[in-house]
Amino acid sequence: MASKNGPLRIGIGGPVGAGKTTLTAALAKILHPQTSIGVITNDIYTQEDAEALMRMQILPQDRVIGVETGGCPHTA
């Protein structure tokens, strides 16, 4: 899913419990067989979303990274 401008990037945001991780997993499940996908999750204090995606085993673990921002999640 690359273009002449580089890889396609999708940002998913919303409040706690809105389904961001579930949506990310569904997109990865659909797109992974035919595309190269990596997921970067961010949270202030945990890597909970990245760990959940790894437990789902939709993508190889080396394609999922969790970033702890320690502050504003938009700085990741």
Tab-separated table of N, CA and C in Angstrom:
chain	number	residue	atom	x	y	z
A	1	MET	N	0.819	-1.180	0.000
A	1	MET	CA	0.000	0.000	0.000
A	1	MET	C	0.866	1.248	0.000
A	2	ALA	N	1.922	1.214	-0.751
A	2	ALA	CA	2.776	2.385	-0.863
A	2	ALA	C	2.381	3.174	-2.101
A	3	SER	N	2.688	4.433	-2.071
A	3	SER	CA	2.445	5.283	-3.220
A	3	SER	C	3.763	5.913	-3.622
A	4	LYS	N	3.729	6.750	-4.623
A	4	LYS	CA	4.953	7.431	-5.038
A	4	LYS	C	5.475	8.337	-3.928
A	5	ASN	N	4.625	8.657	-2.958
A	5	ASN	CA	5.014	9.507	-1.833
A	5	ASN	C	5.461	8.718	-0.610
A	6	GLY	N	5.558	7.415	-0.712
A	6	GLY	CA	5.977	6.591	0.416
A	6	GLY	C	4.844	5.744	0.953
A	7	PRO	N	5.068	5.139	2.121
A	7	PRO	CA	4.054	4.235	2.677
A	7	PRO	C	2.797	4.970	3.111
A	8	LEU	N	1.705	4.246	3.080
A	8	LEU	CA	0.431	4.767	3.571
A	8	LEU	C	0.437	4.696	5.093
A	9	ARG	N	0.087	5.780	5.744
A	9	ARG	CA	0.004	5.818	7.206
A	9	ARG	C	-1.433	6.117	7.601
A	10	ILE	N	-1.926	5.349	8.566
A	10	ILE	CA	-3.290	5.547	9.056
A	10	ILE	C	-3.212	5.827	10.551
A	11	GLY	N	-3.819	6.901	10.991
A	11	GLY	CA	-3.891	7.219	12.415
A	11	GLY	C	-5.292	6.950	12.932
A	12	ILE	N	-5.383	6.272	14.062
A	12	ILE	CA	-6.678	5.959	14.665
A	12	ILE	C	-6.685	6.563	16.068
A	13	GLY	N	-7.660	7.396	16.350
A	13	GLY	CA	-7.753	8.032	17.660
A	13	GLY	C	-9.159	7.937	18.210
A	14	GLY	N	-9.294	8.147	19.495
A	14	GLY	CA	-10.604	8.132	20.127
A	14	GLY	C	-10.476	7.908	21.615
A	15	PRO	N	-11.581	8.012	22.328
A	15	PRO	CA	-11.549	7.840	23.783
A	15	PRO	C	-11.326	6.383	24.192
A	16	VAL	N	-11.014	6.204	25.463
A	16	VAL	CA	-10.824	4.868	26.023
A	16	VAL	C	-12.077	4.040	25.776
A	17	GLY	N	-11.893	2.811	25.281
A	17	GLY	CA	-13.017	1.904	25.070
A	17	GLY	C	-13.766	2.102	23.767
A	18	ALA	N	-13.261	2.960	22.895
A	18	ALA	CA	-13.958	3.247	21.637
A	18	ALA	C	-13.781	2.149	20.590
A	19	GLY	N	-12.789	1.275	20.771
A	19	GLY	CA	-12.565	0.200	19.811
A	19	GLY	C	-11.368	0.417	18.901
A	20	LYS	N	-10.437	1.276	19.301
A	20	LYS	CA	-9.263	1.566	18.464
A	20	LYS	C	-8.419	0.315	18.222
A	21	THR	N	-8.149	-0.443	19.277
A	21	THR	CA	-7.336	-1.650	19.138
A	21	THR	C	-8.076	-2.703	18.327
A	22	THR	N	-9.370	-2.835	18.534
A	22	THR	CA	-10.180	-3.786	17.767
A	22	THR	C	-10.190	-3.416	16.289
A	23	LEU	N	-10.332	-2.139	15.984
A	23	LEU	CA	-10.296	-1.681	14.594
A	23	LEU	C	-8.926	-1.934	13.978
A	24	THR	N	-7.873	-1.646	14.732
A	24	THR	CA	-6.516	-1.892	14.244
A	24	THR	C	-6.322	-3.372	13.930
A	25	ALA	N	-6.779	-4.240	14.814
A	25	ALA	CA	-6.661	-5.683	14.597
A	25	ALA	C	-7.440	-6.119	13.364
A	26	ALA	N	-8.645	-5.591	13.195
A	26	ALA	CA	-9.464	-5.958	12.030
A	26	ALA	C	-8.804	-5.508	10.734
A	27	LEU	N	-8.282	-4.293	10.709
A	27	LEU	CA	-7.592	-3.805	9.505
A	27	LEU	C	-6.356	-4.643	9.202
A	28	ALA	N	-5.593	-4.961	10.240
A	28	ALA	CA	-4.387	-5.768	10.041
A	28	ALA	C	-4.736	-7.156	9.515
A	29	LYS	N	-5.788	-7.737	10.044
A	29	LYS	CA	-6.204	-9.079	9.616
A	29	LYS	C	-6.590	-9.089	8.139
A	30	ILE	N	-7.268	-8.033	7.708
A	30	ILE	CA	-7.697	-7.942	6.310
A	30	ILE	C	-6.527	-7.633	5.381
A	31	LEU	N	-5.666	-6.716	5.783
A	31	LEU	CA	-4.617	-6.216	4.896
A	31	LEU	C	-3.310	-7.000	4.939
A	32	HIS	N	-3.033	-7.681	6.045
A	32	HIS	CA	-1.732	-8.337	6.211
A	32	HIS	C	-1.382	-9.360	5.130
A	33	PRO	N	-2.301	-10.179	4.682
A	33	PRO	CA	-1.887	-11.184	3.689
A	33	PRO	C	-1.290	-10.592	2.403
A	34	GLN	N	-1.763	-9.428	1.976
A	34	GLN	CA	-1.277	-8.889	0.707
A	34	GLN	C	-0.400	-7.646	0.853
A	35	THR	N	-0.186	-7.163	2.068
A	35	THR	CA	0.631	-5.965	2.256
A	35	THR	C	1.588	-6.142	3.431
A	36	SER	N	2.582	-5.296	3.483
A	36	SER	CA	3.525	-5.274	4.600
A	36	SER	C	3.021	-4.249	5.613
A	37	ILE	N	2.644	-4.709	6.788
A	37	ILE	CA	2.031	-3.840	7.790
A	37	ILE	C	2.866	-3.823	9.063
A	38	GLY	N	2.973	-2.654	9.645
A	38	GLY	CA	3.562	-2.474	10.961
A	38	GLY	C	2.616	-1.622	11.781
A	39	VAL	N	2.539	-1.876	13.073
A	39	VAL	CA	1.653	-1.116	13.957
A	39	VAL	C	2.487	-0.492	15.068
A	40	ILE	N	2.291	0.805	15.279
A	40	ILE	CA	2.910	1.512	16.398
A	40	ILE	C	1.774	2.019	17.274
A	41	THR	N	1.734	1.539	18.512
A	41	THR	CA	0.725	2.029	19.449
A	41	THR	C	1.399	3.002	20.401
A	42	ASN	N	0.623	3.924	20.948
A	42	ASN	CA	1.205	4.813	21.954
A	42	ASN	C	0.239	5.004	23.108
A	43	ASP	N	0.835	5.138	24.280
A	43	ASP	CA	0.075	5.348	25.501
A	43	ASP	C	0.974	6.134	26.448
A	44	ILE	N	0.375	6.765	27.416
A	44	ILE	CA	1.172	7.562	28.347
A	44	ILE	C	2.060	6.667	29.210
A	45	TYR	N	1.502	5.574	29.769
A	45	TYR	CA	2.247	4.786	30.746
A	45	TYR	C	2.408	3.304	30.430
A	46	THR	N	1.674	2.750	29.482
A	46	THR	CA	1.729	1.299	29.267
A	46	THR	C	1.911	0.959	27.791
A	47	GLN	N	2.169	-0.313	27.556
A	47	GLN	CA	2.202	-0.855	26.201
A	47	GLN	C	1.058	-1.854	26.029
A	48	GLU	N	-0.008	-1.624	26.763
A	48	GLU	CA	-1.142	-2.547	26.819
A	48	GLU	C	-1.731	-2.861	25.442
A	49	ASP	N	-1.910	-1.850	24.602
A	49	ASP	CA	-2.504	-2.084	23.279
A	49	ASP	C	-1.575	-2.911	22.400
A	50	ALA	N	-0.286	-2.621	22.434
A	50	ALA	CA	0.676	-3.408	21.653
A	50	ALA	C	0.682	-4.858	22.133
A	51	GLU	N	0.655	-5.054	23.445
A	51	GLU	CA	0.642	-6.411	23.996
A	51	GLU	C	-0.625	-7.155	23.595
A	52	ALA	N	-1.761	-6.465	23.574
A	52	ALA	CA	-3.022	-7.099	23.155
A	52	ALA	C	-2.936	-7.531	21.697
A	53	LEU	N	-2.402	-6.678	20.840
A	53	LEU	CA	-2.269	-7.031	19.419
A	53	LEU	C	-1.322	-8.214	19.239
A	54	MET	N	-0.259	-8.276	20.036
A	54	MET	CA	0.665	-9.412	19.949
A	54	MET	C	-0.016	-10.701	20.392
A	55	ARG	N	-0.832	-10.630	21.446
A	55	ARG	CA	-1.558	-11.827	21.908
A	55	ARG	C	-2.529	-12.334	20.851
A	56	MET	N	-3.109	-11.426	20.071
A	56	MET	CA	-4.044	-11.816	19.006
A	56	MET	C	-3.338	-12.543	17.865
A	57	GLN	N	-2.027	-12.396	17.754
A	57	GLN	CA	-1.194	-13.071	16.745
A	57	GLN	C	-1.663	-12.821	15.316
A	58	ILE	N	-2.151	-11.624	15.057
A	58	ILE	CA	-2.557	-11.266	13.698
A	58	ILE	C	-1.336	-10.903	12.866
A	59	LEU	N	-0.382	-10.226	13.505
A	59	LEU	CA	0.870	-9.842	12.858
A	59	LEU	C	2.026	-10.480	13.612
A	60	PRO	N	3.165	-10.679	12.939
A	60	PRO	CA	4.351	-11.136	13.668
A	60	PRO	C	4.716	-10.112	14.753
A	61	GLN	N	5.233	-10.585	15.877
A	61	GLN	CA	5.534	-9.686	16.995
A	61	GLN	C	6.510	-8.582	16.618
A	62	ASP	N	7.400	-8.845	15.674
A	62	ASP	CA	8.362	-7.805	15.291
A	62	ASP	C	7.730	-6.702	14.444
A	63	ARG	N	6.448	-6.826	14.121
A	63	ARG	CA	5.733	-5.804	13.349
A	63	ARG	C	4.838	-4.933	14.231
A	64	VAL	N	4.911	-5.140	15.571
A	64	VAL	CA	4.095	-4.366	16.516
A	64	VAL	C	5.028	-3.733	17.546
A	65	ILE	N	4.917	-2.418	17.712
A	65	ILE	CA	5.749	-1.696	18.675
A	65	ILE	C	4.841	-0.846	19.560
A	66	GLY	N	5.101	-0.880	20.847
A	66	GLY	CA	4.385	-0.022	21.787
A	66	GLY	C	5.302	1.079	22.287
A	67	VAL	N	4.831	2.302	22.267
A	67	VAL	CA	5.613	3.451	22.721
A	67	VAL	C	4.940	4.045	23.952
A	68	GLU	N	5.711	4.200	25.025
A	68	GLU	CA	5.219	4.877	26.224
A	68	GLU	C	5.711	6.315	26.166
A	69	THR	N	4.794	7.256	26.039
A	69	THR	CA	5.182	8.655	25.850
A	69	THR	C	5.537	9.360	27.152
A	70	GLY	N	5.018	8.879	28.276
A	70	GLY	CA	5.288	9.525	29.545
A	70	GLY	C	4.607	10.879	29.693
A	71	GLY	N	3.771	11.217	28.767
A	71	GLY	CA	3.093	12.514	28.795
A	71	GLY	C	2.030	12.547	27.729
A	72	CYS	N	1.972	13.598	26.988
A	72	CYS	CA	0.972	13.746	25.930
A	72	CYS	C	1.158	12.666	24.873
A	73	PRO	N	0.145	11.821	24.615
A	73	PRO	CA	0.299	10.743	23.641
A	73	PRO	C	0.523	11.244	22.223
A	74	HIS	N	0.203	12.501	21.954
A	74	HIS	CA	0.363	13.032	20.599
A	74	HIS	C	1.813	13.362	20.277
A	75	THR	N	2.715	13.197	21.247
A	75	THR	CA	4.125	13.468	20.990
A	75	THR	C	4.829	12.266	20.396
A	76	ALA	N	4.173	11.115	20.366
A	76	ALA	CA	4.799	9.887	19.861
A	76	ALA	C	4.960	9.938	18.359
